GROMACS .gro file of C-alpha atoms in nm:
model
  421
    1UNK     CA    1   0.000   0.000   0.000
    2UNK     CA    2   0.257   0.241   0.088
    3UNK     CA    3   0.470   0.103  -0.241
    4UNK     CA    4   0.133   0.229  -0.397
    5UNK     CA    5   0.038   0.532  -0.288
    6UNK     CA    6   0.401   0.685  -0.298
    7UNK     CA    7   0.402   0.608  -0.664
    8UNK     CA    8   0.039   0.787  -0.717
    9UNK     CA    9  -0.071   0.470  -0.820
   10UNK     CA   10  -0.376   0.468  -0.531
   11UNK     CA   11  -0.546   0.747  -0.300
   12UNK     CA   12  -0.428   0.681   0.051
   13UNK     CA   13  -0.711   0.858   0.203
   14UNK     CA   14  -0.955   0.706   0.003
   15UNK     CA   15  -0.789   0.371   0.075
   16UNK     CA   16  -0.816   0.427   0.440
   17UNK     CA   17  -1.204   0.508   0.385
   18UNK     CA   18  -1.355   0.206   0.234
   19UNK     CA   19  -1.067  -0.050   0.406
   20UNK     CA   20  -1.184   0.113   0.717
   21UNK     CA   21  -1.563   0.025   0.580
   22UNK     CA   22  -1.507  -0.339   0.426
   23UNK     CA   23  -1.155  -0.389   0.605
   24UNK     CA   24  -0.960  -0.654   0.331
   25UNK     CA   25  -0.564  -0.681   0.211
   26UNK     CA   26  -0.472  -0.608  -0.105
   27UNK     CA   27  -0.513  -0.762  -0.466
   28UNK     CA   28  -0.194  -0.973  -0.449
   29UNK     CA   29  -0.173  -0.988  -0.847
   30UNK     CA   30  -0.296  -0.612  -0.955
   31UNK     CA   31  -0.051  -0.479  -0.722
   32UNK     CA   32   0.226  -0.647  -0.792
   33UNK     CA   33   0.128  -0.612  -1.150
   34UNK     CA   34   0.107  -0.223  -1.089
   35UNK     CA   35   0.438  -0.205  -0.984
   36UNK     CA   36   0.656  -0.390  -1.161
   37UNK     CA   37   0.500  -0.244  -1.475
   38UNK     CA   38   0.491   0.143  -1.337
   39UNK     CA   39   0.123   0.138  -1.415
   40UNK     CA   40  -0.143   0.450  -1.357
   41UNK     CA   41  -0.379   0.500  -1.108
   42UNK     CA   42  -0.637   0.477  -1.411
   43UNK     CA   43  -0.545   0.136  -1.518
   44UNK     CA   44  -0.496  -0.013  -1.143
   45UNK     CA   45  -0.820   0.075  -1.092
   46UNK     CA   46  -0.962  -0.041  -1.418
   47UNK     CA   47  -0.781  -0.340  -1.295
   48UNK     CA   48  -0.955  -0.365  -0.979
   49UNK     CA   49  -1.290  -0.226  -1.118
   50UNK     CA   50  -1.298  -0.566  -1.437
   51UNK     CA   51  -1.194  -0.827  -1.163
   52UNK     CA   52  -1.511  -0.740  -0.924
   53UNK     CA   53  -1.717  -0.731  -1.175
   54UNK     CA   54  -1.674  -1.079  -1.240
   55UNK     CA   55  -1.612  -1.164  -0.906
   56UNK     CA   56  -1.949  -1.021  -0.796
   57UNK     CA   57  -2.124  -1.195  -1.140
   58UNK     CA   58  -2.022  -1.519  -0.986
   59UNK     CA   59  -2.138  -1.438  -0.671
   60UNK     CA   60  -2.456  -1.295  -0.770
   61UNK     CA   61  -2.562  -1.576  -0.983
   62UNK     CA   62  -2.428  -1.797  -0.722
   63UNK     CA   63  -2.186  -2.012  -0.988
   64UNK     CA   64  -1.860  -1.917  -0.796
   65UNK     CA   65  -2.048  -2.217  -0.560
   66UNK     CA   66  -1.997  -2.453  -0.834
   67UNK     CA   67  -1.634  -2.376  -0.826
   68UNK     CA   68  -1.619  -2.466  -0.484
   69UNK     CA   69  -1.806  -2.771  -0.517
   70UNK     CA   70  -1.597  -2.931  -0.771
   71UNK     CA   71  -1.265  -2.836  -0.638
   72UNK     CA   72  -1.070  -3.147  -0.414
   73UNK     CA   73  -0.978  -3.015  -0.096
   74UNK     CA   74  -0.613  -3.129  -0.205
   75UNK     CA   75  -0.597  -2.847  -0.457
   76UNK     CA   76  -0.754  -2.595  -0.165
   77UNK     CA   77  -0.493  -2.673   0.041
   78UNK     CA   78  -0.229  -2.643  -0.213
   79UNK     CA   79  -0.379  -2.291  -0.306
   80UNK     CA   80  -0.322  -2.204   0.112
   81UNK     CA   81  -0.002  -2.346   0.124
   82UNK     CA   82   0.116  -2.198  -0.205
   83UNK     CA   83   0.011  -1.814  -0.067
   84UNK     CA   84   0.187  -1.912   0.279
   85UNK     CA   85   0.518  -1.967   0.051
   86UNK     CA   86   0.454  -1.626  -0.144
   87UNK     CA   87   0.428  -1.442   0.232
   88UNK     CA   88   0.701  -1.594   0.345
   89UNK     CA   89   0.911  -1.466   0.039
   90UNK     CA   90   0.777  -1.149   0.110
   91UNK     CA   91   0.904  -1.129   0.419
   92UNK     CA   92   1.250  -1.264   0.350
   93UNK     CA   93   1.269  -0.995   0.107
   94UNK     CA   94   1.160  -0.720   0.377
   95UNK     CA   95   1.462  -0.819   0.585
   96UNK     CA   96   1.715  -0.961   0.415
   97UNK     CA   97   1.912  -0.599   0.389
   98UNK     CA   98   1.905  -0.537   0.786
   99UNK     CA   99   2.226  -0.558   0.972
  100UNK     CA  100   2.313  -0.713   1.300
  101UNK     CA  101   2.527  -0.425   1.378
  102UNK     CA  102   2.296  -0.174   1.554
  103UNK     CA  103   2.407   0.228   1.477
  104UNK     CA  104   2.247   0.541   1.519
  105UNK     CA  105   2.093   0.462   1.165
  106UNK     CA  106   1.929   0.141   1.228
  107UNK     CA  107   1.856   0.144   1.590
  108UNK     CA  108   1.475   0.088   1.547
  109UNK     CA  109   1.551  -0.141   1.212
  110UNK     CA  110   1.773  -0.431   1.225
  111UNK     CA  111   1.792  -0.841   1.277
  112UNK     CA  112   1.800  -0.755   1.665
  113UNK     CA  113   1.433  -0.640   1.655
  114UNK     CA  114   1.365  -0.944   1.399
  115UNK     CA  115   1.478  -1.201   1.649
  116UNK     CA  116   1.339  -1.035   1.948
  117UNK     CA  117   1.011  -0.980   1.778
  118UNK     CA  118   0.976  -1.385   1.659
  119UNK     CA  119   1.071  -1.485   2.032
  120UNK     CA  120   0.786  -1.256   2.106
  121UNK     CA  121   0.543  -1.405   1.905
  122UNK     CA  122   0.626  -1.736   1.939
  123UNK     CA  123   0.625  -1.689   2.350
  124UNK     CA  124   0.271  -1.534   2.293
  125UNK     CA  125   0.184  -1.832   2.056
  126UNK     CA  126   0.028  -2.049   2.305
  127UNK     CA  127  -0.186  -1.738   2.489
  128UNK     CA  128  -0.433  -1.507   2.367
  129UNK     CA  129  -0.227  -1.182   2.414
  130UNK     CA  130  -0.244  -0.987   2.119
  131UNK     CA  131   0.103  -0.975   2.003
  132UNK     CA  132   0.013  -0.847   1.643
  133UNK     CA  133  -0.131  -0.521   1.844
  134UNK     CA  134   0.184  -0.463   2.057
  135UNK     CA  135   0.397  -0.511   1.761
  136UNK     CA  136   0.273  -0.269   1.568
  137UNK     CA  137   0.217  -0.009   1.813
  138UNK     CA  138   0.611  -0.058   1.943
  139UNK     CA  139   0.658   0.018   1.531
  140UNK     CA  140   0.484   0.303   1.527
  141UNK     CA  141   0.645   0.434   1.811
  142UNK     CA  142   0.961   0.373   1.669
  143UNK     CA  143   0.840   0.544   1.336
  144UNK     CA  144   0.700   0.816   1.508
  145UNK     CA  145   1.033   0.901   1.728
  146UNK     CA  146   1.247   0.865   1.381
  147UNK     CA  147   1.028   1.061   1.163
  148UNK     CA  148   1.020   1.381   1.501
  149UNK     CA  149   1.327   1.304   1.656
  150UNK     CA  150   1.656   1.118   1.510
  151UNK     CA  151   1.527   1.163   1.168
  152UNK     CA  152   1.312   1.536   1.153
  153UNK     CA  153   1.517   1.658   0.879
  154UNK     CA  154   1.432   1.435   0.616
  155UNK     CA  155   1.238   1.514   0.320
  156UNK     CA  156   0.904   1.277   0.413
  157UNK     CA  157   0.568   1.455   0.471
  158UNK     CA  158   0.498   1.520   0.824
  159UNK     CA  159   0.116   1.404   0.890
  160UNK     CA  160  -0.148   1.710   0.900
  161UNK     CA  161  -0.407   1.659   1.149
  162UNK     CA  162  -0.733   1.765   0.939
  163UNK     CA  163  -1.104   1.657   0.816
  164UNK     CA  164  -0.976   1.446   0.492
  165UNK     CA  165  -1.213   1.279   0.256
  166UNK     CA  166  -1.174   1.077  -0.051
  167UNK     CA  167  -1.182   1.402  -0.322
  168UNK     CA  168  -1.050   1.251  -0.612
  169UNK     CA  169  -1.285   1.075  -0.881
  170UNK     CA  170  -1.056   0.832  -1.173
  171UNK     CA  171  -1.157   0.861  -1.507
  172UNK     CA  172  -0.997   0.608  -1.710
  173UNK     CA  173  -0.929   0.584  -2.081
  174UNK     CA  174  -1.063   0.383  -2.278
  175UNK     CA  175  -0.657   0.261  -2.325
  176UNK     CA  176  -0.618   0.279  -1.987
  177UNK     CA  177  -0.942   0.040  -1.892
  178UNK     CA  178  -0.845  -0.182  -2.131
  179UNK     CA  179  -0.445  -0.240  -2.000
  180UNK     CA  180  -0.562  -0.259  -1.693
  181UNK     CA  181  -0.796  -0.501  -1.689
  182UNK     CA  182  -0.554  -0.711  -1.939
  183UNK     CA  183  -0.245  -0.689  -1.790
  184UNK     CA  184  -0.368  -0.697  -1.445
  185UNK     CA  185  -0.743  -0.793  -1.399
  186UNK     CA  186  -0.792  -1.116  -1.504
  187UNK     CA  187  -0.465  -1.249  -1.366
  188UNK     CA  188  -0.608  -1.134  -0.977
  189UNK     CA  189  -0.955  -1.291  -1.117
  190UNK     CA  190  -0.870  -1.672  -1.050
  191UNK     CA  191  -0.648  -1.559  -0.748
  192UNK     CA  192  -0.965  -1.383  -0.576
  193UNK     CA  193  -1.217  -1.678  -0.619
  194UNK     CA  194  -1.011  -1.947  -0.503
  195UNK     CA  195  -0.755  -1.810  -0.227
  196UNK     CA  196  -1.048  -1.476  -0.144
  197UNK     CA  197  -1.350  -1.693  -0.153
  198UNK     CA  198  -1.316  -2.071  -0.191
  199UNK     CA  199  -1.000  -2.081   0.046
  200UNK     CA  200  -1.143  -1.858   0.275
  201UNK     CA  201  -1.466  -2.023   0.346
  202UNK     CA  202  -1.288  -2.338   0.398
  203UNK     CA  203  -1.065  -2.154   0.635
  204UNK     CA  204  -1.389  -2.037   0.843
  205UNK     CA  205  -1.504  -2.378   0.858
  206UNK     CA  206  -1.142  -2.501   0.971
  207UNK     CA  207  -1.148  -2.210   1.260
  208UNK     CA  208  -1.516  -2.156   1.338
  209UNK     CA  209  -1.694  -2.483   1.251
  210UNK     CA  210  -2.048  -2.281   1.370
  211UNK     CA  211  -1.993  -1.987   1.171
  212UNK     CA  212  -2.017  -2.072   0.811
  213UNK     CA  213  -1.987  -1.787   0.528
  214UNK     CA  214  -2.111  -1.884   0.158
  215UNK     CA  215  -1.903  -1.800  -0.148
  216UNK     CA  216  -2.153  -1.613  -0.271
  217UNK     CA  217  -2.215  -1.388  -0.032
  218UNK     CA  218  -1.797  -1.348   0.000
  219UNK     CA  219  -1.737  -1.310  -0.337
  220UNK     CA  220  -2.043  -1.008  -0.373
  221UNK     CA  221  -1.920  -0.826  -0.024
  222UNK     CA  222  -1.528  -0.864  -0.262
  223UNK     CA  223  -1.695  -0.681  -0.567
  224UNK     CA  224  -1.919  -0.470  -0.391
  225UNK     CA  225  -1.653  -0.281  -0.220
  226UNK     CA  226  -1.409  -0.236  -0.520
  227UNK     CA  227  -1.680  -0.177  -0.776
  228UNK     CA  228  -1.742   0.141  -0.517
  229UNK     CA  229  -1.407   0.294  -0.406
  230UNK     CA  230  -1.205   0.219  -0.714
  231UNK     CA  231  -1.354   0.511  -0.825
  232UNK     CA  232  -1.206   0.726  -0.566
  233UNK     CA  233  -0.879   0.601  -0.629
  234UNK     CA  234  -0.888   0.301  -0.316
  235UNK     CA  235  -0.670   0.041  -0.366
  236UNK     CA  236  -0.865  -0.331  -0.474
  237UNK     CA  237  -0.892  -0.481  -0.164
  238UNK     CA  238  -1.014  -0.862  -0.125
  239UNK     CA  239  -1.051  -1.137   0.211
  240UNK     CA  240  -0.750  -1.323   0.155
  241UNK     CA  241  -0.707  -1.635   0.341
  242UNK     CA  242  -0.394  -1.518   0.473
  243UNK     CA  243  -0.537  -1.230   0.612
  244UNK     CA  244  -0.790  -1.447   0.846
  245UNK     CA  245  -0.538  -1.712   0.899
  246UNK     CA  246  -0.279  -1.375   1.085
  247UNK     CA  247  -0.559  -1.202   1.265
  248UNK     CA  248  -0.647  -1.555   1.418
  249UNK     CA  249  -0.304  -1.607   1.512
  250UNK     CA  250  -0.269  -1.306   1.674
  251UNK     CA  251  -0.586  -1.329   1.922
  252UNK     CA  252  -0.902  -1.244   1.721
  253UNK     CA  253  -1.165  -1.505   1.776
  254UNK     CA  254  -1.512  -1.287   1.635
  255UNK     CA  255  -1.616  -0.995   1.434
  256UNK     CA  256  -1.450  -0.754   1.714
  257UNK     CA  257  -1.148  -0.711   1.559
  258UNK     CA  258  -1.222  -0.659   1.222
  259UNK     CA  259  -1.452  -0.389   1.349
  260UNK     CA  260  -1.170  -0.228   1.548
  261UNK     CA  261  -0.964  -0.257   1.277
  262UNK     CA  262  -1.190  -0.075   1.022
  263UNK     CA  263  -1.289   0.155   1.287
  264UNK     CA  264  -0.893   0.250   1.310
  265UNK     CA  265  -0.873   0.280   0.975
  266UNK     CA  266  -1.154   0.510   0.892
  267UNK     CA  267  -1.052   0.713   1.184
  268UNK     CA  268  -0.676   0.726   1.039
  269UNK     CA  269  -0.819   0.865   0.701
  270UNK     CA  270  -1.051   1.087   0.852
  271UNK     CA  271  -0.796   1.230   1.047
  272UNK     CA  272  -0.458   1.235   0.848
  273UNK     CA  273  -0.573   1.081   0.519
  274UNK     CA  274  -0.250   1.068   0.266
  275UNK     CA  275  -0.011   1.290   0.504
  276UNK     CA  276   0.038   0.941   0.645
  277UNK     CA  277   0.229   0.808   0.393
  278UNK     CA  278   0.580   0.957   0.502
  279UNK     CA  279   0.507   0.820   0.878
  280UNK     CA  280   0.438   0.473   0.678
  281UNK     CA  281   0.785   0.459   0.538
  282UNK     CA  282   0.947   0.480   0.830
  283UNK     CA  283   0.786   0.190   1.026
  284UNK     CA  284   1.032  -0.100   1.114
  285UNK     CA  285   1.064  -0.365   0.836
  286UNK     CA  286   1.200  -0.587   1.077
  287UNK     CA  287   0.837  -0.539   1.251
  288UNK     CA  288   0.684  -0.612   0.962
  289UNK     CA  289   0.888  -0.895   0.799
  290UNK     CA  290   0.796  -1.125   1.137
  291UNK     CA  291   0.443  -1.017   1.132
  292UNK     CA  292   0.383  -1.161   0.781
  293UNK     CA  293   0.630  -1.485   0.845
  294UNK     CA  294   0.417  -1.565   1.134
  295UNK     CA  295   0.092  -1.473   0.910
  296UNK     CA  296   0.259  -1.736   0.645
  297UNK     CA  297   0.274  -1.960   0.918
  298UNK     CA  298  -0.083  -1.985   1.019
  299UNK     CA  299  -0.200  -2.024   0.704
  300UNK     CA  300  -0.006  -2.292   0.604
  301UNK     CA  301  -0.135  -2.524   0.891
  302UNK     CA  302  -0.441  -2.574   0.727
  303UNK     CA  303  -0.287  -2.808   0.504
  304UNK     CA  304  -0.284  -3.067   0.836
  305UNK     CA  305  -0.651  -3.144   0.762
  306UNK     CA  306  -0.637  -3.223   0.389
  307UNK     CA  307  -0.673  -3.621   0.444
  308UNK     CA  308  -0.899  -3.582   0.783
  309UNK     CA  309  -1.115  -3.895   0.784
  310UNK     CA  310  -0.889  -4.085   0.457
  311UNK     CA  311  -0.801  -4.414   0.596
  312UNK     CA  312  -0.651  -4.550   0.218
  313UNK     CA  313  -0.306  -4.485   0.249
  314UNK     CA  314  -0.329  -4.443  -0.204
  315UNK     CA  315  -0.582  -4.176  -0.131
  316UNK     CA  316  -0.356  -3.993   0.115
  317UNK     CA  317  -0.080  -3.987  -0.112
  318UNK     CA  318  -0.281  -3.896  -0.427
  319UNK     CA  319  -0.401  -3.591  -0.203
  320UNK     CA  320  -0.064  -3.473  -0.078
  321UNK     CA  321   0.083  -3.535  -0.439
  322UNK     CA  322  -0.244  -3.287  -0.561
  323UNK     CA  323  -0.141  -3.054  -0.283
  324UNK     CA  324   0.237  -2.987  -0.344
  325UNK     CA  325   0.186  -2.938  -0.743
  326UNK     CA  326  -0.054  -2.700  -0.691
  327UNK     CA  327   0.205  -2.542  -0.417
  328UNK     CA  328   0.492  -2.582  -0.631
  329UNK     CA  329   0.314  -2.436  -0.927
  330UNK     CA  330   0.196  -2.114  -0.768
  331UNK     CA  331   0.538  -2.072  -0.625
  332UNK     CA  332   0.715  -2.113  -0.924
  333UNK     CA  333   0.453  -1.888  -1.133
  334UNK     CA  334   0.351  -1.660  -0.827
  335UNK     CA  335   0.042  -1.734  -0.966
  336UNK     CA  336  -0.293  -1.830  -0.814
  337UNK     CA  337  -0.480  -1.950  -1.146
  338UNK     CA  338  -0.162  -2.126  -1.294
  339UNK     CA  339  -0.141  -2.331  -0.955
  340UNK     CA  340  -0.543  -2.402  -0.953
  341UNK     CA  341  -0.549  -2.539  -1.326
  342UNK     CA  342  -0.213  -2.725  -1.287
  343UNK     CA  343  -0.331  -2.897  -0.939
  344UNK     CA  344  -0.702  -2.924  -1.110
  345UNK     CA  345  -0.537  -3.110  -1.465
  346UNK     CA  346  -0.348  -3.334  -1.261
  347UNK     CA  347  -0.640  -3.455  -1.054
  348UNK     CA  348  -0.769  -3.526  -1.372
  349UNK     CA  349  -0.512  -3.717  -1.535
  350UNK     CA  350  -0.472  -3.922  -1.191
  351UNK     CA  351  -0.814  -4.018  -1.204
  352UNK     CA  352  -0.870  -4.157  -1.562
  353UNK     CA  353  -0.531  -4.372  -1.489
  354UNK     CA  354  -0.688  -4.517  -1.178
  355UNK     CA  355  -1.047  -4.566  -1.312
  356UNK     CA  356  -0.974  -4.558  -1.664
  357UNK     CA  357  -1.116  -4.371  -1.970
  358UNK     CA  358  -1.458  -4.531  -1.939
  359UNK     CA  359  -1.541  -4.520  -1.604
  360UNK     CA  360  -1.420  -4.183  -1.560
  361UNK     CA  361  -1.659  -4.074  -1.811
  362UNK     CA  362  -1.876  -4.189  -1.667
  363UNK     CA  363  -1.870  -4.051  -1.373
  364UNK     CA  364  -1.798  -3.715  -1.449
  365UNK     CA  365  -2.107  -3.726  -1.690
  366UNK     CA  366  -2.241  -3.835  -1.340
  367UNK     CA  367  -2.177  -3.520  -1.192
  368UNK     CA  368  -2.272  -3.283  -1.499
  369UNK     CA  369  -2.627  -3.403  -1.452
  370UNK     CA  370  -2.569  -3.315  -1.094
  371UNK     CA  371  -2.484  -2.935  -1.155
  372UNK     CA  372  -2.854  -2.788  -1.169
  373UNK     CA  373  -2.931  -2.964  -0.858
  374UNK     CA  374  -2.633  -2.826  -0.678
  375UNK     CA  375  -2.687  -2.462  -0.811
  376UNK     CA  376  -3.048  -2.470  -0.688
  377UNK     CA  377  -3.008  -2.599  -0.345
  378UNK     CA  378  -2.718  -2.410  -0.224
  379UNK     CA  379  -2.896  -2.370   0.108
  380UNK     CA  380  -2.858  -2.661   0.234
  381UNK     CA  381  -2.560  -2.787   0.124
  382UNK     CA  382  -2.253  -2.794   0.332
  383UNK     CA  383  -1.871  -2.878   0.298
  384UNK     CA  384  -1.784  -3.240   0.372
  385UNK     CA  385  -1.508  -3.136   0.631
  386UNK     CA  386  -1.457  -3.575   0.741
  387UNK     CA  387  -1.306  -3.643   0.341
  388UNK     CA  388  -1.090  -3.454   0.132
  389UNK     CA  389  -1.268  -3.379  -0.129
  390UNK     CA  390  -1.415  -3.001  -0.134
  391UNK     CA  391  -1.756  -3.170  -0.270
  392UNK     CA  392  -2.140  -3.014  -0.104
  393UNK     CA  393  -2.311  -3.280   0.081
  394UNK     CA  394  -2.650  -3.291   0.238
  395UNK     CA  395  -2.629  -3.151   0.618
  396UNK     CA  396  -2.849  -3.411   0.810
  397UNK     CA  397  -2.923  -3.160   1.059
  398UNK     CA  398  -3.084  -2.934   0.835
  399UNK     CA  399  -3.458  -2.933   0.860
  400UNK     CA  400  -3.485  -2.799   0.482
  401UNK     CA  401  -3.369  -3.135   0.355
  402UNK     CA  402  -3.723  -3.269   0.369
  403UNK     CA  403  -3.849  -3.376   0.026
  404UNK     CA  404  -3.531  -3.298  -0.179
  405UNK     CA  405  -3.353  -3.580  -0.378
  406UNK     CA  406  -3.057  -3.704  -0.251
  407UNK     CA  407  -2.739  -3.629  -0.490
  408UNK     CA  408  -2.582  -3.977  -0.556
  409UNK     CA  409  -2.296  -3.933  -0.851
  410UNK     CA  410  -1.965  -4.030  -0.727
  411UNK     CA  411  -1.720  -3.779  -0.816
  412UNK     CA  412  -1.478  -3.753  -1.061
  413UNK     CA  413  -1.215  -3.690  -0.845
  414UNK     CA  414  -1.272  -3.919  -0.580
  415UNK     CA  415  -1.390  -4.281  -0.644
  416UNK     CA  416  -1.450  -4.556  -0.384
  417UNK     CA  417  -1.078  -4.725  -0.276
  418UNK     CA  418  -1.231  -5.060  -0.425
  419UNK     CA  419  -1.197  -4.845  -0.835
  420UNK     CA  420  -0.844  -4.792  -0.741
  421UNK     CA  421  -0.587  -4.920  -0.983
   0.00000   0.00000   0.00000
């Protein structure tokens, strides 16, 4: 973000406003996409304006559910593990220049406050103190004394206390819409359904079994809010996995939080808006770079469940084999939808050599009849957390199952142990 707005490439205080009103993280692949290719604020947000308009279309007509439905947990998993790699890089990269050697220059910013802030966090690991909190007040501290004490003659923008509001309105090109949304849209597309919506739901159901969220309603909140401040200049936002999987680490446990969090935000826009941007690029890497390993590290647990209630030892080892392609894959791409369709073509190819050609068409033919049925009674179907195969089954408990058929097609990416060849 601060990458971002010090380019011109976003409007910090409108950034603040509508994160502080739909708190998210950002678009992984628009920004980095931005970036690298020195884009304008009118084609990041054309980027961020095409991808929620899909995003929301799926939502809205309730087909992102399908995706869902028909994707093995294995691949899932591989999609969490895969952006718990990509964080991790990240933060490597946001501390691999600090020095052990501390000096007047790097007092607040060095591998000293990296290892004393990991010990922290991994004393606190155990306990619900919220470590993420009193990091990141300790770093603004520190940014605070550098940017008014040691380092008050530098050339950042001091903050300026004042009533800010999101003033600027994009107007993109027709050129400009259509780089955008090219270059840098529809590469965050598959990375927003599966890690922003399909991972994340299965992430809710990992760490609050009783609180289920439905892609739908995920994916429209995602498009909803960019569809809105992109216009202002705010940055694409989107609920990445990662983001849930950090905030959970570091104490949260209900809506609270997020609510705080927003509420901080907003506030912070309200009252400094863009001045803040100078006080941003002082906080401590060193700070950061633990914050997001730890992040990294909580997400990538979830993987532990992917063969929960597989007793065939072939099965487990067809689902880890799914998991670390599609890990491998993203990491090697840093790319969400390269990772999904390499993970989703091997499950393919794995199943038609262990049923063979026939059978498998068969059963996938199966579970194309199936599709209608699954569209229309969303409601009361529920992720099979016992298998490992991201596949709606009836919920038992649900009083709303009376009278509806009962879906039967085995699917094509998981066939009883007895198929196996």
């Amino acid at each position: 973000m601060v990458s971002l707005a010090i380019g011109g490439q976003i409007n910090l205080t409108s950034t603040l406003w509508f994160c502080g009103i739909d708190p998210g993280t950002n678009s992984l692949a628009i920004a980095s996409t931005v970036l690298a290719s020195k884009m304008t604020i009118g084609e990041n947000m054309s980027a961020g304006l095409g991808c929620s308009a899909i995003v929301f279309f799926l939502g809205a007509t309730r087909t992102i559910h399908l995706i869902g439905s028909y994707t093995p947990v294995a691949i899932v998993r591989g999609i969490q593990l895969g952006a718990a790699g990509s964080l991790i890089k990240k933060a490597y990269d946001l501390v691999k220049g600090l020095q052990w050697t501390i000096t007047a220059d790097n007092w607040a910013d060095n591998n000293v406050w990296v290892l004393l802030s990991f010990m922290f966090v991994i004393l606190c690991y155990r306990t619900r103190i919220p470590s993420a909190l009193i990091l990141f007040i300790i770093g603004l501290i520190f940014a605070l004394i550098r940017m008014f004490v040691t380092d008050n003659d530098s050339d950042l923008d001091h903050p300026i206390a004042g009533g800010h509001y999101p003033d600027t309105i994009i107007h993109p090109t027709p050129e400009e819409f259509r780089d955008g949304v090219v270059n840098a849209g529809l590469g965050q597309v598959p990375l927003t359904a599966l890690n922003s919506v399909i991972a994340l739901c299965a992430l809710i159901d990992d760490l609050f079994p009783d609180r289920h969220a439905t892609t739908s309603s995920v994916a429209m909140s995602v498009g909803a809010i960019n569809l809105i401040g992109c216009w202002f200049g705010s940055m694409p936002v989107c609920h990445g996995s990662g983001g849930l999987a950090g905030q959970y680490r570091f104490g949260a446990r209900s809506e609270v939080s997020v609510i705080f969090l927003g509420v901080c935000k907003l506030f912070l826009g309200i009252l400094f808006g863009s001045s803040l941007v100078g006080l941003l690029q002082l906080f401590p890497q060193s700070i950061l770079g633990v914050m997001l390993f730890i992040s990294a590290i909580e997400l990538g647990s979830a993987v532990r469940t992917v063969n929960n209630g597989v007793t065939e030892e072939w099965r487990q080892r067809e689902n880890w084999t799914l998991l670390l392609i599609t890990m491998g894959a993203i990491l090697a791409f840093s790319n969400d939808g390269i990772g999904f369709l390499t993970g989703l073509v091997s499950a393919v190819l794995l199943s038609i050599q262990r049923l063979g050609p026939v059978e498998w068409s068969k059963a996938m033919w199966d579970n194309a009849k199936l599709i209608p049925y699954h569209w229309r009674h969303q409601g009361v179907l529920a992720y099979n957390k016992a298998g490992s195969d991201a596949k709606p089954v009836m919920d038992p408990e649900d009083p709303r199952n009376e009278g509806l058929p009962k879906p039967t097609a085995p699917s094509i990416f998981s066939i009883d142990s007895s198929n196996h060849r």
